[in-house]
Amino acid sequence: MSREQLKKGYETEIAYQKHMLRNLSYYFELAILVSAIGMVMTYYFWGKNLPVLLLGIFIMVIGLLAMLILATGAIRGRKNLNLVIADYKKKIKTATTKK
């Protein structure tokens, strides 16, 4: 594999992983919104309408679980991206010193 192919492959992979991390942040914001809607429903229907109250609690829990899962994915994805960048720098450095 040539140096240019290596460089292009790593840059493509880094750009793709950054794009996926950005997508995770958008989904995290959506999960915050869903959880907030559930909290508002729970607050307004406390003691007034039991089915809607339970629906609000359910929506809030689903939003919180989604936030937890997405945050874990973002943290692990960021660590993976940092490892890929470090590996790229190491390979470019060794490829440069060999010439």
mmCIF file of N, CA, C and O in Angstrom:
data_model
loop_
_atom_site.group_PDB
_atom_site.id
_atom_site.type_symbol
_atom_site.label_atom_id
_atom_site.label_comp_id
_atom_site.label_asym_id
_atom_site.label_seq_id
_atom_site.Cartn_x
_atom_site.Cartn_y
_atom_site.Cartn_z
ATOM 1 N N MET A 1 0.851 -1.174 0.000
ATOM 2 C CA MET A 1 0.000 0.000 0.000
ATOM 3 C C MET A 1 0.897 1.237 0.000
ATOM 4 O O MET A 1 1.820 1.354 0.796
ATOM 5 N N SER A 2 0.613 2.151 -0.887
ATOM 6 C CA SER A 2 1.429 3.358 -0.986
ATOM 7 C C SER A 2 1.070 4.334 0.132
ATOM 8 O O SER A 2 0.036 4.213 0.802
ATOM 9 N N ARG A 3 1.949 5.288 0.303
ATOM 10 C CA ARG A 3 1.747 6.288 1.356
ATOM 11 C C ARG A 3 0.490 7.117 1.093
ATOM 12 O O ARG A 3 -0.255 7.445 2.015
ATOM 13 N N GLU A 4 0.245 7.437 -0.153
ATOM 14 C CA GLU A 4 -0.934 8.232 -0.497
ATOM 15 C C GLU A 4 -2.234 7.456 -0.254
ATOM 16 O O GLU A 4 -3.214 8.019 0.217
ATOM 17 N N GLN A 5 -2.225 6.172 -0.576
ATOM 18 C CA GLN A 5 -3.401 5.347 -0.305
ATOM 19 C C GLN A 5 -3.656 5.237 1.194
ATOM 20 O O GLN A 5 -4.796 5.305 1.643
ATOM 21 N N LEU A 6 -2.577 5.074 1.949
ATOM 22 C CA LEU A 6 -2.690 5.006 3.400
ATOM 23 C C LEU A 6 -3.259 6.302 3.956
ATOM 24 O O LEU A 6 -4.192 6.291 4.775
ATOM 25 N N LYS A 7 -2.721 7.412 3.473
ATOM 26 C CA LYS A 7 -3.183 8.728 3.932
ATOM 27 C C LYS A 7 -4.656 8.943 3.591
ATOM 28 O O LYS A 7 -5.446 9.367 4.433
ATOM 29 N N LYS A 8 -5.026 8.621 2.353
ATOM 30 C CA LYS A 8 -6.408 8.816 1.927
ATOM 31 C C LYS A 8 -7.365 7.910 2.715
ATOM 32 O O LYS A 8 -8.438 8.339 3.128
ATOM 33 N N GLY A 9 -6.956 6.661 2.955
ATOM 34 C CA GLY A 9 -7.793 5.729 3.715
ATOM 35 C C GLY A 9 -8.029 6.198 5.144
ATOM 36 O O GLY A 9 -9.159 6.172 5.641
ATOM 37 N N TYR A 10 -6.961 6.631 5.799
ATOM 38 C CA TYR A 10 -7.118 7.109 7.176
ATOM 39 C C TYR A 10 -7.944 8.384 7.235
ATOM 40 O O TYR A 10 -8.774 8.553 8.125
ATOM 41 N N GLU A 11 -7.712 9.300 6.311
ATOM 42 C CA GLU A 11 -8.479 10.553 6.325
ATOM 43 C C GLU A 11 -9.956 10.286 6.069
ATOM 44 O O GLU A 11 -10.822 10.926 6.669
ATOM 45 N N THR A 12 -10.250 9.336 5.195
ATOM 46 C CA THR A 12 -11.641 8.970 4.942
ATOM 47 C C THR A 12 -12.278 8.369 6.198
ATOM 48 O O THR A 12 -13.399 8.717 6.559
ATOM 49 N N GLU A 13 -11.553 7.483 6.856
ATOM 50 C CA GLU A 13 -12.066 6.851 8.076
ATOM 51 C C GLU A 13 -12.276 7.871 9.194
ATOM 52 O O GLU A 13 -13.287 7.844 9.896
ATOM 53 N N ILE A 14 -11.354 8.792 9.360
ATOM 54 C CA ILE A 14 -11.476 9.821 10.395
ATOM 55 C C ILE A 14 -12.668 10.723 10.105
ATOM 56 O O ILE A 14 -13.452 11.039 11.004
ATOM 57 N N ALA A 15 -12.840 11.115 8.865
ATOM 58 C CA ALA A 15 -13.985 11.961 8.500
ATOM 59 C C ALA A 15 -15.299 11.228 8.740
ATOM 60 O O ALA A 15 -16.268 11.813 9.245
ATOM 61 N N TYR A 16 -15.331 9.933 8.401
ATOM 62 C CA TYR A 16 -16.551 9.143 8.612
ATOM 63 C C TYR A 16 -16.882 9.029 10.094
ATOM 64 O O TYR A 16 -18.035 9.196 10.494
ATOM 65 N N GLN A 17 -15.879 8.757 10.926
ATOM 66 C CA GLN A 17 -16.132 8.621 12.356
ATOM 67 C C GLN A 17 -16.560 9.945 12.978
ATOM 68 O O GLN A 17 -17.426 9.969 13.859
ATOM 69 N N LYS A 18 -15.991 11.056 12.513
ATOM 70 C CA LYS A 18 -16.430 12.371 13.010
ATOM 71 C C LYS A 18 -17.885 12.621 12.632
ATOM 72 O O LYS A 18 -18.660 13.154 13.424
ATOM 73 N N HIS A 19 -18.250 12.226 11.421
ATOM 74 C CA HIS A 19 -19.631 12.388 10.967
ATOM 75 C C HIS A 19 -20.591 11.559 11.830
ATOM 76 O O HIS A 19 -21.653 12.026 12.222
ATOM 77 N N MET A 20 -20.195 10.341 12.149
ATOM 78 C CA MET A 20 -21.041 9.478 12.982
ATOM 79 C C MET A 20 -21.156 10.021 14.405
ATOM 80 O O MET A 20 -22.227 9.950 15.023
ATOM 81 N N LEU A 21 -20.092 10.597 14.940
ATOM 82 C CA LEU A 21 -20.163 11.208 16.272
ATOM 83 C C LEU A 21 -21.106 12.413 16.266
ATOM 84 O O LEU A 21 -21.845 12.639 17.222
ATOM 85 N N ARG A 22 -21.084 13.166 15.172
ATOM 86 C CA ARG A 22 -22.018 14.284 15.047
ATOM 87 C C ARG A 22 -23.460 13.782 15.008
ATOM 88 O O ARG A 22 -24.354 14.351 15.627
ATOM 89 N N ASN A 23 -23.693 12.674 14.281
ATOM 90 C CA ASN A 23 -25.034 12.083 14.244
ATOM 91 C C ASN A 23 -25.471 11.640 15.639
ATOM 92 O O ASN A 23 -26.629 11.813 16.015
ATOM 93 N N LEU A 24 -24.549 11.045 16.404
ATOM 94 C CA LEU A 24 -24.883 10.646 17.773
ATOM 95 C C LEU A 24 -25.289 11.845 18.612
ATOM 96 O O LEU A 24 -26.208 11.750 19.430
ATOM 97 N N SER A 25 -24.622 12.969 18.418
ATOM 98 C CA SER A 25 -24.989 14.153 19.200
ATOM 99 C C SER A 25 -26.386 14.663 18.808
ATOM 100 O O SER A 25 -27.134 15.132 19.670
ATOM 101 N N TYR A 26 -26.745 14.537 17.526
ATOM 102 C CA TYR A 26 -28.093 14.942 17.119
ATOM 103 C C TYR A 26 -29.150 14.032 17.754
ATOM 104 O O TYR A 26 -30.185 14.503 18.238
ATOM 105 N N TYR A 27 -28.879 12.730 17.776
ATOM 106 C CA TYR A 27 -29.814 11.802 18.389
ATOM 107 C C TYR A 27 -29.883 12.007 19.905
ATOM 108 O O TYR A 27 -30.928 11.823 20.514
ATOM 109 N N PHE A 28 -28.762 12.394 20.504
ATOM 110 C CA PHE A 28 -28.762 12.685 21.936
ATOM 111 C C PHE A 28 -29.667 13.881 22.226
ATOM 112 O O PHE A 28 -30.429 13.866 23.201
ATOM 113 N N GLU A 29 -29.598 14.906 21.388
ATOM 114 C CA GLU A 29 -30.477 16.063 21.557
ATOM 115 C C GLU A 29 -31.947 15.660 21.416
ATOM 116 O O GLU A 29 -32.811 16.149 22.145
ATOM 117 N N LEU A 30 -32.242 14.759 20.479
ATOM 118 C CA LEU A 30 -33.604 14.265 20.314
ATOM 119 C C LEU A 30 -34.061 13.508 21.559
ATOM 120 O O LEU A 30 -35.205 13.661 22.004
ATOM 121 N N ALA A 31 -33.166 12.718 22.147
ATOM 122 C CA ALA A 31 -33.510 11.979 23.364
ATOM 123 C C ALA A 31 -33.769 12.940 24.522
ATOM 124 O O ALA A 31 -34.662 12.701 25.341
ATOM 125 N N ILE A 32 -33.021 14.036 24.595
ATOM 126 C CA ILE A 32 -33.274 15.057 25.616
ATOM 127 C C ILE A 32 -34.660 15.641 25.429
ATOM 128 O O ILE A 32 -35.414 15.828 26.398
ATOM 129 N N LEU A 33 -35.029 15.919 24.193
ATOM 130 C CA LEU A 33 -36.344 16.479 23.894
ATOM 131 C C LEU A 33 -37.454 15.511 24.288
ATOM 132 O O LEU A 33 -38.454 15.911 24.912
ATOM 133 N N VAL A 34 -37.285 14.243 23.962
ATOM 134 C CA VAL A 34 -38.295 13.232 24.313
ATOM 135 C C VAL A 34 -38.440 13.135 25.821
ATOM 136 O O VAL A 34 -39.549 13.086 26.356
ATOM 137 N N SER A 35 -37.315 13.124 26.527
ATOM 138 C CA SER A 35 -37.349 13.047 27.984
ATOM 139 C C SER A 35 -38.021 14.287 28.586
ATOM 140 O O SER A 35 -38.801 14.177 29.540
ATOM 141 N N ALA A 36 -37.743 15.443 28.020
ATOM 142 C CA ALA A 36 -38.360 16.674 28.511
ATOM 143 C C ALA A 36 -39.871 16.665 28.287
ATOM 144 O O ALA A 36 -40.640 17.110 29.158
ATOM 145 N N ILE A 37 -40.303 16.152 27.170
ATOM 146 C CA ILE A 37 -41.744 16.049 26.908
ATOM 147 C C ILE A 37 -42.392 15.130 27.938
ATOM 148 O O ILE A 37 -43.467 15.424 28.468
ATOM 149 N N GLY A 38 -41.736 14.018 28.246
ATOM 150 C CA GLY A 38 -42.250 13.113 29.271
ATOM 151 C C GLY A 38 -42.309 13.768 30.641
ATOM 152 O O GLY A 38 -43.272 13.567 31.395
ATOM 153 N N MET A 39 -41.304 14.584 30.971
ATOM 154 C CA MET A 39 -41.313 15.279 32.264
ATOM 155 C C MET A 39 -42.454 16.293 32.339
ATOM 156 O O MET A 39 -43.120 16.407 33.374
ATOM 157 N N VAL A 40 -42.683 17.012 31.255
ATOM 158 C CA VAL A 40 -43.769 17.997 31.225
ATOM 159 C C VAL A 40 -45.119 17.298 31.356
ATOM 160 O O VAL A 40 -45.999 17.752 32.105
ATOM 161 N N MET A 41 -45.274 16.187 30.645
ATOM 162 C CA MET A 41 -46.532 15.438 30.752
ATOM 163 C C MET A 41 -46.739 14.929 32.178
ATOM 164 O O MET A 41 -47.849 15.000 32.714
ATOM 165 N N THR A 42 -45.675 14.439 32.783
ATOM 166 C CA THR A 42 -45.777 13.946 34.161
ATOM 167 C C THR A 42 -46.143 15.075 35.116
ATOM 168 O O THR A 42 -46.985 14.901 36.000
ATOM 169 N N TYR A 43 -45.537 16.233 34.939
ATOM 170 C CA TYR A 43 -45.802 17.360 35.812
ATOM 171 C C TYR A 43 -47.243 17.849 35.698
ATOM 172 O O TYR A 43 -47.921 18.068 36.705
ATOM 173 N N TYR A 44 -47.720 18.024 34.472
ATOM 174 C CA TYR A 44 -49.055 18.590 34.284
ATOM 175 C C TYR A 44 -50.186 17.619 34.605
ATOM 176 O O TYR A 44 -51.272 18.051 34.977
ATOM 177 N N PHE A 45 -49.957 16.333 34.468
ATOM 178 C CA PHE A 45 -51.041 15.382 34.684
ATOM 179 C C PHE A 45 -50.906 14.636 36.011
ATOM 180 O O PHE A 45 -51.552 13.617 36.216
ATOM 181 N N TRP A 46 -50.045 15.106 36.904
ATOM 182 C CA TRP A 46 -49.885 14.486 38.221
ATOM 183 C C TRP A 46 -51.202 14.602 38.989
ATOM 184 O O TRP A 46 -51.679 15.677 39.296
ATOM 185 N N GLY A 47 -51.817 13.493 39.281
ATOM 186 C CA GLY A 47 -53.053 13.472 40.057
ATOM 187 C C GLY A 47 -54.311 13.825 39.269
ATOM 188 O O GLY A 47 -55.376 13.935 39.858
ATOM 189 N N LYS A 48 -54.212 14.030 37.971
ATOM 190 C CA LYS A 48 -55.380 14.423 37.184
ATOM 191 C C LYS A 48 -55.848 13.314 36.252
ATOM 192 O O LYS A 48 -57.034 13.018 36.183
ATOM 193 N N ASN A 49 -54.926 12.744 35.514
ATOM 194 C CA ASN A 49 -55.279 11.757 34.495
ATOM 195 C C ASN A 49 -54.225 10.644 34.540
ATOM 196 O O ASN A 49 -53.121 10.809 34.032
ATOM 197 N N LEU A 50 -54.566 9.522 35.136
ATOM 198 C CA LEU A 50 -53.603 8.448 35.359
ATOM 199 C C LEU A 50 -53.006 7.875 34.073
ATOM 200 O O LEU A 50 -51.786 7.707 33.993
ATOM 201 N N PRO A 51 -53.788 7.576 33.029
ATOM 202 C CA PRO A 51 -53.169 7.009 31.815
ATOM 203 C C PRO A 51 -52.156 7.956 31.166
ATOM 204 O O PRO A 51 -51.086 7.522 30.727
ATOM 205 N N VAL A 52 -52.461 9.229 31.125
ATOM 206 C CA VAL A 52 -51.533 10.183 30.517
ATOM 207 C C VAL A 52 -50.306 10.362 31.415
ATOM 208 O O VAL A 52 -49.179 10.507 30.929
ATOM 209 N N LEU A 53 -50.508 10.315 32.729
ATOM 210 C CA LEU A 53 -49.391 10.381 33.666
ATOM 211 C C LEU A 53 -48.439 9.205 33.448
ATOM 212 O O LEU A 53 -47.217 9.389 33.364
ATOM 213 N N LEU A 54 -48.988 8.010 33.342
ATOM 214 C CA LEU A 54 -48.153 6.830 33.107
ATOM 215 C C LEU A 54 -47.449 6.897 31.755
ATOM 216 O O LEU A 54 -46.288 6.491 31.629
ATOM 217 N N LEU A 55 -48.137 7.429 30.755
ATOM 218 C CA LEU A 55 -47.508 7.613 29.449
ATOM 219 C C LEU A 55 -46.349 8.599 29.548
ATOM 220 O O LEU A 55 -45.281 8.369 28.969
ATOM 221 N N GLY A 56 -46.538 9.670 30.293
ATOM 222 C CA GLY A 56 -45.470 10.653 30.480
ATOM 223 C C GLY A 56 -44.264 10.046 31.182
ATOM 224 O O GLY A 56 -43.115 10.298 30.802
ATOM 225 N N ILE A 57 -44.520 9.240 32.207
ATOM 226 C CA ILE A 57 -43.420 8.578 32.916
ATOM 227 C C ILE A 57 -42.694 7.614 31.975
ATOM 228 O O ILE A 57 -41.465 7.557 31.947
ATOM 229 N N PHE A 58 -43.445 6.863 31.187
ATOM 230 C CA PHE A 58 -42.866 5.923 30.236
ATOM 231 C C PHE A 58 -41.998 6.650 29.212
ATOM 232 O O PHE A 58 -40.860 6.238 28.934
ATOM 233 N N ILE A 59 -42.504 7.741 28.665
ATOM 234 C CA ILE A 59 -41.750 8.517 27.674
ATOM 235 C C ILE A 59 -40.476 9.091 28.297
ATOM 236 O O ILE A 59 -39.404 9.070 27.681
ATOM 237 N N MET A 60 -40.578 9.558 29.531
ATOM 238 C CA MET A 60 -39.418 10.116 30.207
ATOM 239 C C MET A 60 -38.341 9.045 30.421
ATOM 240 O O MET A 60 -37.158 9.281 30.186
ATOM 241 N N VAL A 61 -38.756 7.868 30.858
ATOM 242 C CA VAL A 61 -37.796 6.780 31.085
ATOM 243 C C VAL A 61 -37.142 6.351 29.771
ATOM 244 O O VAL A 61 -35.927 6.125 29.715
ATOM 245 N N ILE A 62 -37.926 6.254 28.715
ATOM 246 C CA ILE A 62 -37.371 5.890 27.407
ATOM 247 C C ILE A 62 -36.347 6.938 26.962
ATOM 248 O O ILE A 62 -35.260 6.597 26.464
ATOM 249 N N GLY A 63 -36.663 8.204 27.142
ATOM 250 C CA GLY A 63 -35.728 9.276 26.780
ATOM 251 C C GLY A 63 -34.450 9.211 27.597
ATOM 252 O O GLY A 63 -33.350 9.391 27.053
ATOM 253 N N LEU A 64 -34.564 8.939 28.885
ATOM 254 C CA LEU A 64 -33.378 8.845 29.735
ATOM 255 C C LEU A 64 -32.504 7.651 29.366
ATOM 256 O O LEU A 64 -31.272 7.756 29.333
ATOM 257 N N LEU A 65 -33.134 6.521 29.072
ATOM 258 C CA LEU A 65 -32.365 5.347 28.645
ATOM 259 C C LEU A 65 -31.663 5.604 27.313
ATOM 260 O O LEU A 65 -30.505 5.206 27.122
ATOM 261 N N ALA A 66 -32.352 6.266 26.401
ATOM 262 C CA ALA A 66 -31.740 6.598 25.113
ATOM 263 C C ALA A 66 -30.554 7.537 25.310
ATOM 264 O O ALA A 66 -29.507 7.372 24.670
ATOM 265 N N MET A 67 -30.698 8.504 26.219
ATOM 266 C CA MET A 67 -29.597 9.415 26.501
ATOM 267 C C MET A 67 -28.392 8.659 27.060
ATOM 268 O O MET A 67 -27.247 8.915 26.674
ATOM 269 N N LEU A 68 -28.641 7.719 27.946
ATOM 270 C CA LEU A 68 -27.568 6.924 28.535
ATOM 271 C C LEU A 68 -26.835 6.106 27.467
ATOM 272 O O LEU A 68 -25.601 6.090 27.412
ATOM 273 N N ILE A 69 -27.596 5.452 26.620
ATOM 274 C CA ILE A 69 -26.997 4.625 25.565
ATOM 275 C C ILE A 69 -26.218 5.484 24.571
ATOM 276 O O ILE A 69 -25.093 5.147 24.184
ATOM 277 N N LEU A 70 -26.790 6.601 24.168
ATOM 278 C CA LEU A 70 -26.121 7.462 23.193
ATOM 279 C C LEU A 70 -24.879 8.119 23.778
ATOM 280 O O LEU A 70 -23.867 8.283 23.083
ATOM 281 N N ALA A 71 -24.924 8.497 25.055
ATOM 282 C CA ALA A 71 -23.742 9.087 25.689
ATOM 283 C C ALA A 71 -22.613 8.066 25.774
ATOM 284 O O ALA A 71 -21.448 8.392 25.519
ATOM 285 N N THR A 72 -22.952 6.829 26.115
ATOM 286 C CA THR A 72 -21.941 5.770 26.154
ATOM 287 C C THR A 72 -21.333 5.553 24.776
ATOM 288 O O THR A 72 -20.105 5.424 24.635
ATOM 289 N N GLY A 73 -22.166 5.526 23.760
ATOM 290 C CA GLY A 73 -21.668 5.370 22.392
ATOM 291 C C GLY A 73 -20.780 6.525 21.966
ATOM 292 O O GLY A 73 -19.762 6.325 21.295
ATOM 293 N N ALA A 74 -21.139 7.741 22.352
ATOM 294 C CA ALA A 74 -20.329 8.903 21.989
ATOM 295 C C ALA A 74 -18.979 8.876 22.693
ATOM 296 O O ALA A 74 -17.944 9.186 22.082
ATOM 297 N N ILE A 75 -18.965 8.477 23.954
ATOM 298 C CA ILE A 75 -17.695 8.407 24.696
ATOM 299 C C ILE A 75 -16.779 7.356 24.082
ATOM 300 O O ILE A 75 -15.601 7.605 23.830
ATOM 301 N N ARG A 76 -17.322 6.180 23.820
ATOM 302 C CA ARG A 76 -16.504 5.114 23.211
ATOM 303 C C ARG A 76 -16.097 5.467 21.785
ATOM 304 O O ARG A 76 -14.993 5.139 21.348
ATOM 305 N N GLY A 77 -16.973 6.133 21.059
ATOM 306 C CA GLY A 77 -16.641 6.552 19.706
ATOM 307 C C GLY A 77 -15.533 7.584 19.688
ATOM 308 O O GLY A 77 -14.646 7.549 18.826
ATOM 309 N N ARG A 78 -15.553 8.506 20.642
ATOM 310 C CA ARG A 78 -14.498 9.519 20.739
ATOM 311 C C ARG A 78 -13.152 8.859 21.069
ATOM 312 O O ARG A 78 -12.122 9.210 20.508
ATOM 313 N N LYS A 79 -13.185 7.872 21.985
ATOM 314 C CA LYS A 79 -11.949 7.146 22.310
ATOM 315 C C LYS A 79 -11.416 6.411 21.081
ATOM 316 O O LYS A 79 -10.211 6.424 20.818
ATOM 317 N N ASN A 80 -12.309 5.777 20.338
ATOM 318 C CA ASN A 80 -11.901 5.061 19.133
ATOM 319 C C ASN A 80 -11.325 6.020 18.100
ATOM 320 O O ASN A 80 -10.320 5.717 17.452
ATOM 321 N N LEU A 81 -11.949 7.164 17.942
ATOM 322 C CA LEU A 81 -11.447 8.156 16.993
ATOM 323 C C LEU A 81 -10.057 8.621 17.389
ATOM 324 O O LEU A 81 -9.167 8.747 16.543
ATOM 325 N N ASN A 82 -9.846 8.855 18.681
ATOM 326 C CA ASN A 82 -8.520 9.266 19.140
ATOM 327 C C ASN A 82 -7.478 8.180 18.883
ATOM 328 O O ASN A 82 -6.334 8.481 18.530
ATOM 329 N N LEU A 83 -7.857 6.911 19.040
ATOM 330 C CA LEU A 83 -6.933 5.815 18.745
ATOM 331 C C LEU A 83 -6.588 5.754 17.258
ATOM 332 O O LEU A 83 -5.438 5.518 16.885
ATOM 333 N N VAL A 84 -7.583 5.961 16.412
ATOM 334 C CA VAL A 84 -7.344 5.944 14.963
ATOM 335 C C VAL A 84 -6.421 7.099 14.567
ATOM 336 O O VAL A 84 -5.495 6.924 13.777
ATOM 337 N N ILE A 85 -6.644 8.270 15.141
ATOM 338 C CA ILE A 85 -5.798 9.430 14.835
ATOM 339 C C ILE A 85 -4.366 9.183 15.312
ATOM 340 O O ILE A 85 -3.404 9.481 14.594
ATOM 341 N N ALA A 86 -4.212 8.619 16.504
ATOM 342 C CA ALA A 86 -2.872 8.323 17.024
ATOM 343 C C ALA A 86 -2.165 7.293 16.143
ATOM 344 O O ALA A 86 -0.963 7.434 15.846
ATOM 345 N N ASP A 87 -2.897 6.271 15.707
ATOM 346 C CA ASP A 87 -2.313 5.255 14.821
ATOM 347 C C ASP A 87 -1.918 5.868 13.482
ATOM 348 O O ASP A 87 -0.860 5.549 12.924
ATOM 349 N N TYR A 88 -2.748 6.749 12.973
ATOM 350 C CA TYR A 88 -2.452 7.433 11.707
ATOM 351 C C TYR A 88 -1.172 8.255 11.830
ATOM 352 O O TYR A 88 -0.285 8.191 10.975
ATOM 353 N N LYS A 89 -1.056 9.019 12.920
ATOM 354 C CA LYS A 89 0.144 9.838 13.119
ATOM 355 C C LYS A 89 1.394 8.963 13.244
ATOM 356 O O LYS A 89 2.459 9.297 12.718
ATOM 357 N N LYS A 90 1.244 7.826 13.939
ATOM 358 C CA LYS A 90 2.375 6.914 14.104
ATOM 359 C C LYS A 90 2.816 6.327 12.759
ATOM 360 O O LYS A 90 4.005 6.269 12.449
ATOM 361 N N LYS A 91 1.849 5.923 11.949
ATOM 362 C CA LYS A 91 2.189 5.326 10.651
ATOM 363 C C LYS A 91 2.768 6.354 9.691
ATOM 364 O O LYS A 91 3.677 6.042 8.926
ATOM 365 N N ILE A 92 2.261 7.569 9.729
ATOM 366 C CA ILE A 92 2.794 8.612 8.862
ATOM 367 C C ILE A 92 4.223 8.963 9.294
ATOM 368 O O ILE A 92 5.110 9.156 8.465
ATOM 369 N N LYS A 93 4.447 8.987 10.605
ATOM 370 C CA LYS A 93 5.781 9.294 11.117
ATOM 371 C C LYS A 93 6.787 8.212 10.689
ATOM 372 O O LYS A 93 7.891 8.515 10.256
ATOM 373 N N THR A 94 6.399 6.931 10.818
ATOM 374 C CA THR A 94 7.299 5.851 10.412
ATOM 375 C C THR A 94 7.493 5.830 8.900
ATOM 376 O O THR A 94 8.578 5.530 8.432
ATOM 377 N N ALA A 95 6.464 6.162 8.157
ATOM 378 C CA ALA A 95 6.597 6.176 6.701
ATOM 379 C C ALA A 95 7.515 7.309 6.273
ATOM 380 O O ALA A 95 8.248 7.179 5.292
ATOM 381 N N THR A 96 7.494 8.414 6.994
ATOM 382 C CA THR A 96 8.336 9.561 6.667
ATOM 383 C C THR A 96 9.787 9.275 7.028
ATOM 384 O O THR A 96 10.694 9.651 6.274
ATOM 385 N N THR A 97 10.036 8.627 8.164
ATOM 386 C CA THR A 97 11.416 8.374 8.587
ATOM 387 C C THR A 97 12.088 7.275 7.769
ATOM 388 O O THR A 97 13.301 7.232 7.699
ATOM 389 N N LYS A 98 11.330 6.385 7.153
ATOM 390 C CA LYS A 98 11.903 5.306 6.344
ATOM 391 C C LYS A 98 12.494 5.840 5.048
ATOM 392 O O LYS A 98 13.388 5.261 4.481
ATOM 393 N N LYS A 99 11.957 6.940 4.536
ATOM 394 C CA LYS A 99 12.419 7.464 3.253
ATOM 395 C C LYS A 99 13.670 8.266 3.395
ATOM 396 O O LYS A 99 14.316 8.660 4.147
#
